[in-house]
Amino acid sequence: MRHLTRLSTLLALALVGQTPAVMANNLVFCSEGSPAGFDTAQYTTATDNDAAQPIYNRLVEFERGGTAVHPALATRWEVSENGLRYTFHLREGVSFHSNKAFIPSRPFNADDVLFTFNRMLDRQHPFRTAYPTEFPYFVSMGLDKNIAGVEKTDPYTVVFTLHTVDAAFIQNLAMSFASILSAEYAEQLLKTGRPSDINQQPIGTGPFVFQRYQKDSQIRYKANRAYWAPEQVKLDNLVFSINVDPSVRIQKLRRNECQVTLHPRPADLPGLKQDPKVQVLQQAGFNLGYIAYNTQHPPFDRLEVRQAMDMAVNKQAILQAVYQQAGQRAVNAMPPTQWSYDNSITDAPRDPDKARQLLEQAGVKPGTEITLWAMPVQRPYNPNAKLMAEMLQADWSKLGFKVRIVSYEWGEYIKRLKSGEHDVALIGWTGDNGDPDNWLGTLYSCDAIGSNNYSQWCDPQYDSLVKQAKQVTDQAQRTALYQQAQQRLKQQVPITPVAHSTVNQPLSTQVSGFKVSPFGRNDFSGVSVD
């Protein structure tokens, strides 16, 4: 009778959409926020990319837990001698998912690649006019301007032609924004007048099939039993349990209500490492937490003001209180593990007296009101943005500023930052592809204004250096250009780098095959629960 009662409880929980603590071949991931959608080309945050990761594939993909690129929906590719033509040979026999409204009539082919990229390239594309969207990654990396065209030479061969050499092109195509969509599904959505379903009812070729999403609660996926790499599908069901509070995530992990979580508070780490049911995977973070000054908002359009703000920040105190020593002081615009990092760059000495002098020279009066935006979520690069904001508020109040701390729900926060509503904002980045351009171009270039350049900073000298570096393939030449760009950025102070954190990933000892991504992505292909 006891066994029957237990079975009835499990069935009841499943029927109401809850997930029992232990179910064979099922995994619950305690995630930290609700995604804005699943059309991953529209978004840049890890929350959105994580939610889309199980559903899609790209032409090429990063190895799990590493930075090397390997074939995925393309089995091989060639690059022309002049570096301007990339020919991709596509995998045959790959099936798209289906749902209640769509059953594919054909396998993946070149038409799907053309639809995926032409929608981003052409503002007059029929699907884009029916469902107007922006593509921040695509634009911030200049791909909208540099891709001259995408054509198919046969059903399983696609050629990309570039205007100029792009040394990071293959790495860029392995990123989430380049996930391949179904042209046939898009055509059906246009005919039925539901193009936005591409964002809410996603169809991909990935290891898991989207089932349903309840904002602030959960996302459910089931195994794709027709997956082209069946050895990578070891779970029957995958559930994202959305929990903004890190203490709740940790409690659920300890109760085995989820088997993987992320972004623990530094204070929770000692207890987690002592728990025999928990393993904590740890590695140096490929990330940066920083302060972005909106250079389009007075008085931050004045270099002296940005210099004053920068030299008043007590980074050592922040490292102790916010990161609790689980981090490294940042002085540069990208982490020291990124090739081309300039080790000669140093911080200006912390000097509140000199900072006040600079503000006086710039005509900033005591009592000037400014807003400081603090993220509502914990990220690897900032485990406690609220506390950091309060410490900065104290530092800058000593300069005479009246600092008001502002925050919004995560999706709204990012949206408003991109539109430039803030004065100063706390934000950060985890590298996406291992190339310096993913930092220096994606975050601080003129093309990135309106997407990931939250300082709204456009410096022609800096921009020229970054563009030149992307157009040469010799790594030594690229390094020299990128180091000049880093020097220029440090001089102009659009940001204050604060810290590079250590990444700690807690998970149940029952979980096998999980690998920590250097790019901050949570990938559940190849993962099982014992």
Short mmCIF file of C-alpha atoms in Angstrom, two decimals:
data_model
loop_
_atom_site.label_atom_id
_atom_site.label_comp_id
_atom_site.label_asym_id
_atom_site.label_seq_id
_atom_site.Cartn_x
_atom_site.Cartn_y
_atom_site.Cartn_z
CA MET A 1 0.00 0.00 0.00
CA ARG A 2 2.88 2.37 0.81
CA HIS A 3 4.31 1.90 -2.72
CA LEU A 4 0.89 2.58 -4.28
CA THR A 5 0.54 5.76 -2.23
CA ARG A 6 3.98 6.96 -3.33
CA LEU A 7 3.14 6.26 -6.97
CA SER A 8 -0.14 8.14 -6.67
CA THR A 9 1.70 11.14 -5.20
CA LEU A 10 4.20 11.18 -8.07
CA LEU A 11 1.44 10.98 -10.65
CA ALA A 12 -0.53 13.76 -8.97
CA LEU A 13 2.49 16.03 -8.87
CA ALA A 14 3.21 15.38 -12.53
CA LEU A 15 -0.38 16.12 -13.52
CA VAL A 16 -0.42 19.52 -11.84
CA GLY A 17 2.87 20.47 -13.46
CA GLN A 18 5.09 20.04 -10.40
CA THR A 19 8.25 18.01 -10.36
CA PRO A 20 8.86 15.46 -7.62
CA ALA A 21 12.24 15.50 -5.97
CA VAL A 22 13.55 12.28 -7.52
CA MET A 23 12.44 10.87 -10.86
CA ALA A 24 14.60 8.55 -12.92
CA ASN A 25 16.12 10.17 -16.03
CA ASN A 26 14.67 13.59 -15.19
CA LEU A 27 16.67 16.67 -14.21
CA VAL A 28 15.52 19.93 -12.60
CA PHE A 29 17.70 23.01 -13.05
CA CYS A 30 17.13 25.84 -10.56
CA SER A 31 17.59 28.86 -12.84
CA GLU A 32 17.72 32.46 -11.70
CA GLY A 33 15.28 34.32 -13.91
CA SER A 34 12.51 34.26 -16.51
CA PRO A 35 13.60 34.48 -20.15
CA ALA A 36 12.09 37.21 -22.31
CA GLY A 37 11.54 34.59 -25.02
CA PHE A 38 13.13 31.79 -27.02
CA ASP A 39 13.99 33.51 -30.31
CA THR A 40 17.56 33.71 -29.11
CA ALA A 41 18.77 36.10 -31.84
CA GLN A 42 16.78 38.84 -30.08
CA TYR A 43 18.54 38.52 -26.73
CA THR A 44 21.96 38.76 -25.13
CA THR A 45 21.60 37.68 -21.50
CA ALA A 46 22.61 34.29 -20.09
CA THR A 47 19.07 33.79 -18.77
CA ASP A 48 17.64 33.96 -22.30
CA ASN A 49 20.45 31.95 -23.87
CA ASP A 50 20.23 29.19 -21.25
CA ALA A 51 16.48 28.80 -21.86
CA ALA A 52 17.02 28.46 -25.62
CA GLN A 53 20.13 26.26 -25.42
CA PRO A 54 18.28 22.89 -25.18
CA ILE A 55 16.12 23.63 -28.22
CA TYR A 56 18.54 24.64 -30.96
CA ASN A 57 21.69 23.82 -32.87
CA ARG A 58 24.02 26.03 -34.87
CA LEU A 59 26.14 25.36 -37.94
CA VAL A 60 29.15 25.04 -35.65
CA GLU A 61 29.24 24.74 -31.86
CA PHE A 62 31.67 25.02 -28.98
CA GLU A 63 32.78 21.79 -27.36
CA ARG A 64 31.08 21.25 -24.02
CA GLY A 65 33.18 22.83 -21.30
CA GLY A 66 35.69 24.28 -23.77
CA THR A 67 36.37 26.95 -26.36
CA ALA A 68 37.18 24.81 -29.43
CA VAL A 69 34.67 24.94 -32.30
CA HIS A 70 33.48 21.68 -33.86
CA PRO A 71 30.95 20.72 -36.57
CA ALA A 72 27.25 20.64 -35.74
CA LEU A 73 24.58 21.26 -38.42
CA ALA A 74 27.51 21.82 -40.78
CA THR A 75 29.74 18.75 -41.05
CA ARG A 76 32.65 20.71 -42.56
CA TRP A 77 33.53 24.06 -44.10
CA GLU A 78 36.14 25.74 -46.31
CA VAL A 79 37.41 29.30 -46.35
CA SER A 80 38.59 30.97 -49.57
CA GLU A 81 42.19 32.17 -49.86
CA ASN A 82 41.14 35.81 -49.51
CA GLY A 83 39.15 35.01 -46.35
CA LEU A 84 35.88 36.36 -47.77
CA ARG A 85 33.94 33.19 -48.71
CA TYR A 86 32.89 30.49 -46.25
CA THR A 87 31.37 27.34 -47.73
CA PHE A 88 29.43 25.13 -45.30
CA HIS A 89 28.45 21.55 -46.09
CA LEU A 90 25.28 20.71 -44.16
CA ARG A 91 24.37 17.60 -42.20
CA GLU A 92 21.70 15.51 -43.90
CA GLY A 93 18.77 13.74 -42.25
CA VAL A 94 18.35 16.19 -39.33
CA SER A 95 14.75 16.50 -38.10
CA PHE A 96 13.07 19.61 -36.76
CA HIS A 97 10.84 19.34 -33.70
CA SER A 98 7.06 19.37 -33.94
CA ASN A 99 4.29 20.75 -31.74
CA LYS A 100 0.49 20.79 -31.74
CA ALA A 101 0.40 23.35 -34.55
CA PHE A 102 3.35 22.23 -36.67
CA ILE A 103 4.68 18.96 -38.09
CA PRO A 104 7.66 19.39 -40.43
CA SER A 105 7.29 17.93 -43.92
CA ARG A 106 11.03 17.82 -44.64
CA PRO A 107 14.39 17.61 -42.84
CA PHE A 108 16.73 20.53 -42.18
CA ASN A 109 18.37 21.96 -45.30
CA ALA A 110 19.95 25.09 -46.80
CA ASP A 111 16.63 26.98 -46.87
CA ASP A 112 16.62 27.04 -43.08
CA VAL A 113 20.10 28.58 -42.97
CA LEU A 114 19.04 31.22 -45.50
CA PHE A 115 15.92 32.09 -43.52
CA THR A 116 17.85 32.32 -40.23
CA PHE A 117 20.42 34.79 -41.54
CA ASN A 118 18.43 36.70 -44.15
CA ARG A 119 15.86 37.64 -41.51
CA MET A 120 18.68 39.35 -39.59
CA LEU A 121 20.29 40.87 -42.69
CA ASP A 122 17.22 42.26 -44.47
CA ARG A 123 14.97 44.76 -42.70
CA GLN A 124 12.40 44.23 -45.46
CA HIS A 125 12.36 40.45 -45.05
CA PRO A 126 8.67 39.36 -45.00
CA PHE A 127 8.98 37.68 -41.63
CA ARG A 128 10.77 40.64 -40.09
CA THR A 129 8.16 43.11 -41.33
CA ALA A 130 5.41 40.88 -39.91
CA TYR A 131 7.27 40.43 -36.61
CA PRO A 132 9.57 43.48 -36.14
CA THR A 133 12.55 42.61 -33.98
CA GLU A 134 16.11 43.77 -33.45
CA PHE A 135 19.18 41.54 -33.31
CA PRO A 136 21.66 43.11 -30.87
CA TYR A 137 24.48 40.58 -31.12
CA PHE A 138 24.34 40.45 -34.90
CA VAL A 139 24.50 44.24 -35.09
CA SER A 140 27.03 44.87 -32.31
CA MET A 141 29.53 42.55 -34.02
CA GLY A 142 28.96 44.32 -37.35
CA LEU A 143 27.70 41.19 -39.09
CA ASP A 144 24.71 43.08 -40.50
CA LYS A 145 27.16 45.25 -42.45
CA ASN A 146 29.89 42.73 -43.18
CA ILE A 147 27.88 39.80 -44.56
CA ALA A 148 27.44 40.63 -48.24
CA GLY A 149 25.17 37.66 -48.85
CA VAL A 150 24.14 34.10 -48.03
CA GLU A 151 23.34 31.71 -50.88
CA LYS A 152 22.74 28.02 -51.37
CA THR A 153 24.56 26.24 -54.15
CA ASP A 154 22.59 23.02 -53.56
CA PRO A 155 20.15 21.81 -50.87
CA TYR A 156 23.00 20.98 -48.50
CA THR A 157 25.63 23.62 -49.30
CA VAL A 158 25.57 27.25 -48.17
CA VAL A 159 28.06 30.02 -48.98
CA PHE A 160 28.55 33.16 -46.87
CA THR A 161 30.30 36.07 -48.61
CA LEU A 162 31.86 38.86 -46.52
CA HIS A 163 32.82 42.39 -47.47
CA THR A 164 35.96 42.32 -45.30
CA VAL A 165 37.93 39.66 -43.47
CA ASP A 166 36.44 38.73 -40.08
CA ALA A 167 38.94 36.78 -38.01
CA ALA A 168 36.25 35.79 -35.48
CA PHE A 169 33.60 34.69 -38.00
CA ILE A 170 33.55 30.95 -37.21
CA GLN A 171 33.56 31.59 -33.45
CA ASN A 172 30.69 34.05 -33.88
CA LEU A 173 28.58 31.45 -35.71
CA ALA A 174 28.89 29.12 -32.71
CA MET A 175 27.07 31.64 -30.50
CA SER A 176 23.40 31.45 -29.49
CA PHE A 177 22.19 34.23 -31.81
CA ALA A 178 23.12 32.02 -34.79
CA SER A 179 20.77 29.17 -33.79
CA ILE A 180 19.13 27.71 -36.89
CA LEU A 181 15.36 28.15 -37.23
CA SER A 182 12.88 26.31 -39.43
CA ALA A 183 11.97 28.21 -42.60
CA GLU A 184 8.94 25.95 -43.04
CA TYR A 185 7.67 26.76 -39.53
CA ALA A 186 8.20 30.48 -40.14
CA GLU A 187 6.23 30.27 -43.39
CA GLN A 188 3.35 28.57 -41.59
CA LEU A 189 3.38 31.21 -38.85
CA LEU A 190 3.17 33.95 -41.48
CA LYS A 191 0.21 32.26 -43.20
CA THR A 192 -1.69 31.86 -39.93
CA GLY A 193 -0.88 35.38 -38.71
CA ARG A 194 1.09 34.20 -35.67
CA PRO A 195 4.73 35.16 -36.40
CA SER A 196 5.46 35.98 -32.75
CA ASP A 197 5.03 32.28 -31.91
CA ILE A 198 8.58 31.82 -33.17
CA ASN A 199 9.55 33.47 -29.87
CA GLN A 200 6.99 31.78 -27.60
CA GLN A 201 6.50 28.35 -29.21
CA PRO A 202 10.01 27.60 -30.50
CA ILE A 203 10.93 24.88 -32.99
CA GLY A 204 14.54 23.75 -33.34
CA THR A 205 16.70 20.69 -34.02
CA GLY A 206 18.29 20.47 -30.56
CA PRO A 207 18.44 17.64 -28.00
CA PHE A 208 15.28 18.76 -26.17
CA VAL A 209 11.81 19.72 -27.40
CA PHE A 210 10.07 22.74 -25.83
CA GLN A 211 6.85 21.83 -24.00
CA ARG A 212 5.61 24.86 -22.05
CA TYR A 213 6.69 27.96 -20.16
CA GLN A 214 5.13 29.66 -17.15
CA LYS A 215 6.86 32.95 -16.37
CA ASP A 216 8.46 33.15 -12.92
CA SER A 217 7.69 29.46 -12.41
CA GLN A 218 9.10 26.89 -14.83
CA ILE A 219 10.05 25.81 -18.35
CA ARG A 220 9.55 22.20 -19.39
CA TYR A 221 11.32 20.27 -22.15
CA LYS A 222 11.23 16.62 -23.21
CA ALA A 223 13.91 14.51 -24.84
CA ASN A 224 14.21 14.70 -28.63
CA ARG A 225 14.30 11.01 -29.45
CA ALA A 226 14.96 11.79 -33.12
CA TYR A 227 18.08 13.82 -32.31
CA TRP A 228 20.90 13.52 -34.86
CA ALA A 229 23.41 12.83 -32.05
CA PRO A 230 21.37 10.40 -29.89
CA GLU A 231 24.24 9.68 -27.50
CA GLN A 232 23.89 13.25 -26.21
CA VAL A 233 20.29 12.76 -25.03
CA LYS A 234 20.41 10.97 -21.68
CA LEU A 235 17.44 12.62 -19.92
CA ASP A 236 13.76 11.98 -20.48
CA ASN A 237 12.66 15.36 -19.21
CA LEU A 238 14.40 18.64 -18.37
CA VAL A 239 12.77 21.28 -16.17
CA PHE A 240 13.94 24.82 -15.47
CA SER A 241 12.61 25.82 -12.04
CA ILE A 242 12.81 29.62 -11.91
CA ASN A 243 13.95 31.02 -8.54
CA VAL A 244 15.29 34.57 -8.26
CA ASP A 245 16.40 34.15 -4.63
CA PRO A 246 19.78 32.34 -4.38
CA SER A 247 18.95 31.01 -0.90
CA VAL A 248 15.81 29.33 -2.29
CA ARG A 249 17.85 27.72 -5.07
CA ILE A 250 20.31 26.33 -2.55
CA GLN A 251 17.53 24.99 -0.30
CA LYS A 252 15.94 23.21 -3.26
CA LEU A 253 19.28 21.69 -4.25
CA ARG A 254 19.84 20.37 -0.74
CA ARG A 255 16.32 18.88 -0.69
CA ASN A 256 16.96 17.33 -4.12
CA GLU A 257 14.10 19.36 -5.59
CA CYS A 258 16.62 20.41 -8.21
CA GLN A 259 19.84 18.72 -9.19
CA VAL A 260 21.78 21.65 -10.70
CA THR A 261 21.78 25.32 -9.76
CA LEU A 262 23.94 28.40 -10.29
CA HIS A 263 25.21 31.64 -8.76
CA PRO A 264 25.37 30.72 -5.07
CA ARG A 265 26.11 33.50 -2.62
CA PRO A 266 29.75 33.42 -1.48
CA ALA A 267 28.56 32.93 2.12
CA ASP A 268 26.81 29.68 1.12
CA LEU A 269 29.87 28.05 -0.42
CA PRO A 270 31.55 26.62 2.72
CA GLY A 271 28.34 24.81 3.72
CA LEU A 272 27.77 23.49 0.20
CA LYS A 273 31.28 22.11 -0.01
CA GLN A 274 30.70 20.21 3.26
CA ASP A 275 27.39 18.70 2.10
CA PRO A 276 27.97 15.03 1.08
CA LYS A 277 25.04 15.19 -1.37
CA VAL A 278 26.44 18.21 -3.24
CA GLN A 279 29.44 18.73 -5.51
CA VAL A 280 30.72 22.23 -6.31
CA LEU A 281 32.50 22.61 -9.63
CA GLN A 282 34.85 25.59 -9.58
CA GLN A 283 36.93 27.42 -12.16
CA ALA A 284 38.33 30.87 -12.87
CA GLY A 285 35.63 33.03 -14.40
CA PHE A 286 35.97 34.33 -17.96
CA ASN A 287 34.00 37.39 -16.92
CA LEU A 288 34.01 41.01 -15.86
CA GLY A 289 31.77 42.97 -13.51
CA TYR A 290 31.91 46.70 -14.24
CA ILE A 291 30.35 50.14 -13.82
CA ALA A 292 29.06 51.74 -17.04
CA TYR A 293 28.86 55.56 -17.22
CA ASN A 294 26.29 56.83 -19.70
CA THR A 295 28.48 59.21 -21.71
CA GLN A 296 25.38 60.72 -23.37
CA HIS A 297 24.04 61.97 -20.02
CA PRO A 298 25.60 65.11 -18.49
CA PRO A 299 27.77 65.33 -16.48
CA PHE A 300 29.15 61.94 -17.59
CA ASP A 301 29.87 63.32 -21.04
CA ARG A 302 32.88 65.03 -19.37
CA LEU A 303 36.05 62.94 -19.06
CA GLU A 304 36.99 64.65 -15.77
CA VAL A 305 33.72 63.51 -14.19
CA ARG A 306 34.24 59.89 -15.24
CA GLN A 307 37.82 60.02 -13.97
CA ALA A 308 36.60 61.38 -10.63
CA MET A 309 33.95 58.67 -10.24
CA ASP A 310 36.49 56.00 -11.17
CA MET A 311 39.18 57.05 -8.69
CA ALA A 312 36.67 57.25 -5.82
CA VAL A 313 35.62 53.57 -6.06
CA ASN A 314 36.91 51.42 -3.19
CA LYS A 315 37.45 48.21 -5.14
CA GLN A 316 39.19 46.41 -2.29
CA ALA A 317 36.22 46.94 0.01
CA ILE A 318 33.85 45.69 -2.72
CA LEU A 319 35.95 42.55 -3.24
CA GLN A 320 35.78 41.77 0.46
CA ALA A 321 32.09 42.52 1.02
CA VAL A 322 30.47 41.58 -2.30
CA TYR A 323 32.75 38.86 -3.66
CA GLN A 324 34.03 37.74 -0.24
CA GLN A 325 37.44 37.14 -1.81
CA ALA A 326 35.96 34.78 -4.44
CA GLY A 327 37.15 37.18 -7.11
CA GLN A 328 40.04 39.12 -8.56
CA ARG A 329 40.41 42.89 -8.85
CA ALA A 330 39.77 44.06 -12.42
CA VAL A 331 41.72 46.91 -14.00
CA ASN A 332 41.05 46.25 -17.68
CA ALA A 333 38.06 45.95 -19.99
CA MET A 334 38.34 42.16 -20.30
CA PRO A 335 39.71 39.28 -18.17
CA PRO A 336 43.46 38.52 -17.99
CA THR A 337 42.91 35.02 -19.42
CA GLN A 338 41.80 36.53 -22.76
CA TRP A 339 44.62 36.51 -25.31
CA SER A 340 45.81 40.04 -26.23
CA TYR A 341 45.19 41.28 -22.64
CA ASP A 342 47.48 44.26 -21.90
CA ASN A 343 49.25 43.60 -18.60
CA SER A 344 50.75 47.10 -18.53
CA ILE A 345 47.39 48.73 -17.76
CA THR A 346 46.91 49.87 -14.16
CA ASP A 347 44.25 51.69 -12.18
CA ALA A 348 44.52 55.34 -11.24
CA PRO A 349 45.27 55.56 -7.48
CA ARG A 350 42.18 55.84 -5.29
CA ASP A 351 42.10 59.54 -4.40
CA PRO A 352 38.80 61.11 -3.25
CA ASP A 353 40.48 64.52 -2.76
CA LYS A 354 41.69 64.66 -6.35
CA ALA A 355 38.29 63.40 -7.49
CA ARG A 356 36.59 66.35 -5.81
CA GLN A 357 39.03 68.72 -7.53
CA LEU A 358 38.21 67.22 -10.93
CA LEU A 359 34.49 67.62 -10.29
CA GLU A 360 34.98 71.23 -9.30
CA GLN A 361 36.97 71.87 -12.50
CA ALA A 362 34.13 70.30 -14.50
CA GLY A 363 31.59 72.59 -12.82
CA VAL A 364 29.70 69.80 -11.03
CA LYS A 365 27.99 71.28 -7.99
CA PRO A 366 27.64 69.48 -4.63
CA GLY A 367 24.19 67.92 -4.34
CA THR A 368 24.00 66.93 -8.02
CA GLU A 369 21.49 64.07 -8.29
CA ILE A 370 22.39 60.94 -10.27
CA THR A 371 20.84 57.50 -10.66
CA LEU A 372 22.80 54.30 -10.07
CA TRP A 373 21.15 51.23 -11.55
CA ALA A 374 21.63 47.90 -9.75
CA MET A 375 20.88 44.51 -11.31
CA PRO A 376 18.01 42.56 -9.69
CA VAL A 377 19.70 39.17 -10.26
CA GLN A 378 22.89 37.44 -9.21
CA ARG A 379 25.37 36.92 -12.02
CA PRO A 380 28.77 35.21 -12.00
CA TYR A 381 30.39 38.62 -12.43
CA ASN A 382 28.34 40.24 -9.63
CA PRO A 383 26.95 38.10 -6.79
CA ASN A 384 25.27 41.02 -5.00
CA ALA A 385 24.60 44.12 -7.09
CA LYS A 386 22.40 45.71 -4.40
CA LEU A 387 25.23 45.67 -1.85
CA MET A 388 27.73 46.95 -4.44
CA ALA A 389 25.36 49.79 -5.32
CA GLU A 390 25.04 50.76 -1.67
CA MET A 391 28.83 50.83 -1.29
CA LEU A 392 29.22 52.97 -4.41
CA GLN A 393 26.47 55.24 -3.17
CA ALA A 394 28.57 55.82 -0.04
CA ASP A 395 31.79 56.36 -2.06
CA TRP A 396 30.21 58.89 -4.43
CA SER A 397 28.21 60.67 -1.73
CA LYS A 398 31.58 61.69 -0.27
CA LEU A 399 32.23 63.50 -3.56
CA GLY A 400 29.02 65.50 -3.14
CA PHE A 401 26.69 63.46 -5.37
CA LYS A 402 23.17 62.61 -4.28
CA VAL A 403 22.93 59.02 -5.52
CA ARG A 404 19.56 57.30 -6.00
CA ILE A 405 19.66 53.51 -6.52
CA VAL A 406 17.28 52.19 -9.21
CA SER A 407 16.37 48.63 -10.22
CA TYR A 408 13.86 46.80 -12.42
CA GLU A 409 12.93 43.25 -13.30
CA TRP A 410 15.86 41.75 -15.26
CA GLY A 411 14.33 41.86 -18.73
CA GLU A 412 13.09 45.41 -18.20
CA TYR A 413 16.46 46.40 -16.72
CA ILE A 414 18.33 45.31 -19.86
CA LYS A 415 15.75 46.88 -22.18
CA ARG A 416 15.99 50.26 -20.43
CA LEU A 417 19.80 50.13 -20.32
CA LYS A 418 19.91 49.61 -24.07
CA SER A 419 17.72 52.66 -24.58
CA GLY A 420 20.11 54.70 -22.40
CA GLU A 421 17.75 55.72 -19.58
CA HIS A 422 20.39 55.31 -16.85
CA ASP A 423 23.09 57.63 -15.55
CA VAL A 424 25.38 54.94 -14.17
CA ALA A 425 24.72 51.19 -14.22
CA LEU A 426 26.11 47.99 -12.75
CA ILE A 427 26.47 45.35 -15.41
CA GLY A 428 28.96 42.78 -16.61
CA TRP A 429 29.82 40.19 -19.21
CA THR A 430 30.89 36.59 -19.54
CA GLY A 431 32.83 35.93 -22.74
CA ASP A 432 30.92 34.15 -25.49
CA ASN A 433 33.50 32.87 -27.95
CA GLY A 434 37.09 33.33 -26.74
CA ASP A 435 37.92 36.10 -29.20
CA PRO A 436 38.96 39.62 -28.02
CA ASP A 437 36.37 41.18 -30.32
CA ASN A 438 33.67 39.64 -28.14
CA TRP A 439 34.80 42.09 -25.47
CA LEU A 440 36.32 45.08 -27.21
CA GLY A 441 33.93 45.15 -30.16
CA THR A 442 30.74 43.74 -28.67
CA LEU A 443 30.76 45.86 -25.51
CA TYR A 444 32.44 49.18 -26.33
CA SER A 445 32.29 49.83 -30.09
CA CYS A 446 30.13 52.42 -31.84
CA ASP A 447 28.17 49.63 -33.55
CA ALA A 448 27.26 48.22 -30.12
CA ILE A 449 25.36 51.35 -28.97
CA GLY A 450 21.76 50.30 -28.51
CA SER A 451 22.75 46.71 -27.80
CA ASN A 452 25.62 45.86 -25.42
CA ASN A 453 27.43 49.23 -25.22
CA TYR A 454 25.71 50.45 -22.07
CA SER A 455 28.07 53.44 -21.82
CA GLN A 456 26.66 54.77 -25.12
CA TRP A 457 30.32 55.55 -25.88
CA CYS A 458 31.57 56.08 -29.43
CA ASP A 459 35.23 57.00 -29.82
CA PRO A 460 36.48 57.10 -33.45
CA GLN A 461 40.10 56.37 -32.49
CA TYR A 462 39.14 53.35 -30.42
CA ASP A 463 36.64 52.14 -33.00
CA SER A 464 39.19 52.27 -35.81
CA LEU A 465 41.64 50.11 -33.85
CA VAL A 466 39.02 47.47 -33.06
CA LYS A 467 37.81 47.30 -36.64
CA GLN A 468 41.37 46.97 -37.98
CA ALA A 469 42.09 44.16 -35.51
CA LYS A 470 39.12 42.16 -36.72
CA GLN A 471 40.20 42.39 -40.34
CA VAL A 472 43.61 40.73 -39.96
CA THR A 473 44.18 37.08 -39.21
CA ASP A 474 47.71 37.23 -37.79
CA GLN A 475 47.34 36.97 -34.01
CA ALA A 476 50.43 39.07 -33.25
CA GLN A 477 49.11 41.93 -35.40
CA ARG A 478 45.67 41.64 -33.83
CA THR A 479 47.19 41.67 -30.34
CA ALA A 480 49.11 44.88 -31.02
CA LEU A 481 45.96 46.63 -32.25
CA TYR A 482 43.82 45.35 -29.41
CA GLN A 483 46.35 46.51 -26.84
CA GLN A 484 46.30 50.01 -28.32
CA ALA A 485 42.51 49.90 -28.06
CA GLN A 486 42.68 48.82 -24.41
CA GLN A 487 44.99 51.75 -23.63
CA ARG A 488 42.60 54.20 -25.31
CA LEU A 489 39.59 52.81 -23.47
CA LYS A 490 41.39 53.04 -20.12
CA GLN A 491 42.28 56.69 -20.80
CA GLN A 492 38.69 57.63 -21.73
CA VAL A 493 37.00 55.82 -18.80
CA PRO A 494 33.60 54.84 -20.25
CA ILE A 495 33.61 52.09 -17.62
CA THR A 496 35.19 51.23 -14.30
CA PRO A 497 36.21 47.55 -14.25
CA VAL A 498 35.54 46.13 -10.78
CA ALA A 499 36.14 42.37 -10.56
CA HIS A 500 36.55 39.02 -12.28
CA SER A 501 34.78 36.41 -10.18
CA THR A 502 35.43 32.75 -9.61
CA VAL A 503 32.60 30.60 -10.99
CA ASN A 504 31.11 28.05 -8.57
CA GLN A 505 28.53 25.61 -9.93
CA PRO A 506 26.72 23.52 -7.28
CA LEU A 507 25.04 20.30 -8.35
CA SER A 508 23.88 17.02 -6.90
CA THR A 509 26.38 14.17 -6.67
CA GLN A 510 23.78 12.17 -8.65
CA VAL A 511 24.52 14.27 -11.76
CA SER A 512 27.03 12.98 -14.29
CA GLY A 513 28.45 14.54 -17.43
CA PHE A 514 27.81 18.19 -16.58
CA LYS A 515 30.61 20.54 -17.64
CA VAL A 516 31.07 24.17 -16.63
CA SER A 517 31.16 26.35 -19.72
CA PRO A 518 33.84 29.05 -19.88
CA PHE A 519 31.14 31.17 -21.52
CA GLY A 520 28.65 30.88 -18.65
CA ARG A 521 26.18 28.67 -20.54
CA ASN A 522 24.33 25.74 -18.93
CA ASP A 523 24.21 22.88 -21.41
CA PHE A 524 22.37 19.64 -20.56
CA SER A 525 23.25 17.55 -23.59
CA GLY A 526 25.30 14.55 -22.47
CA VAL A 527 24.11 14.98 -18.85
CA SER A 528 22.45 12.22 -16.83
CA VAL A 529 21.10 11.67 -13.32
CA ASP A 530 22.15 8.45 -11.61
#
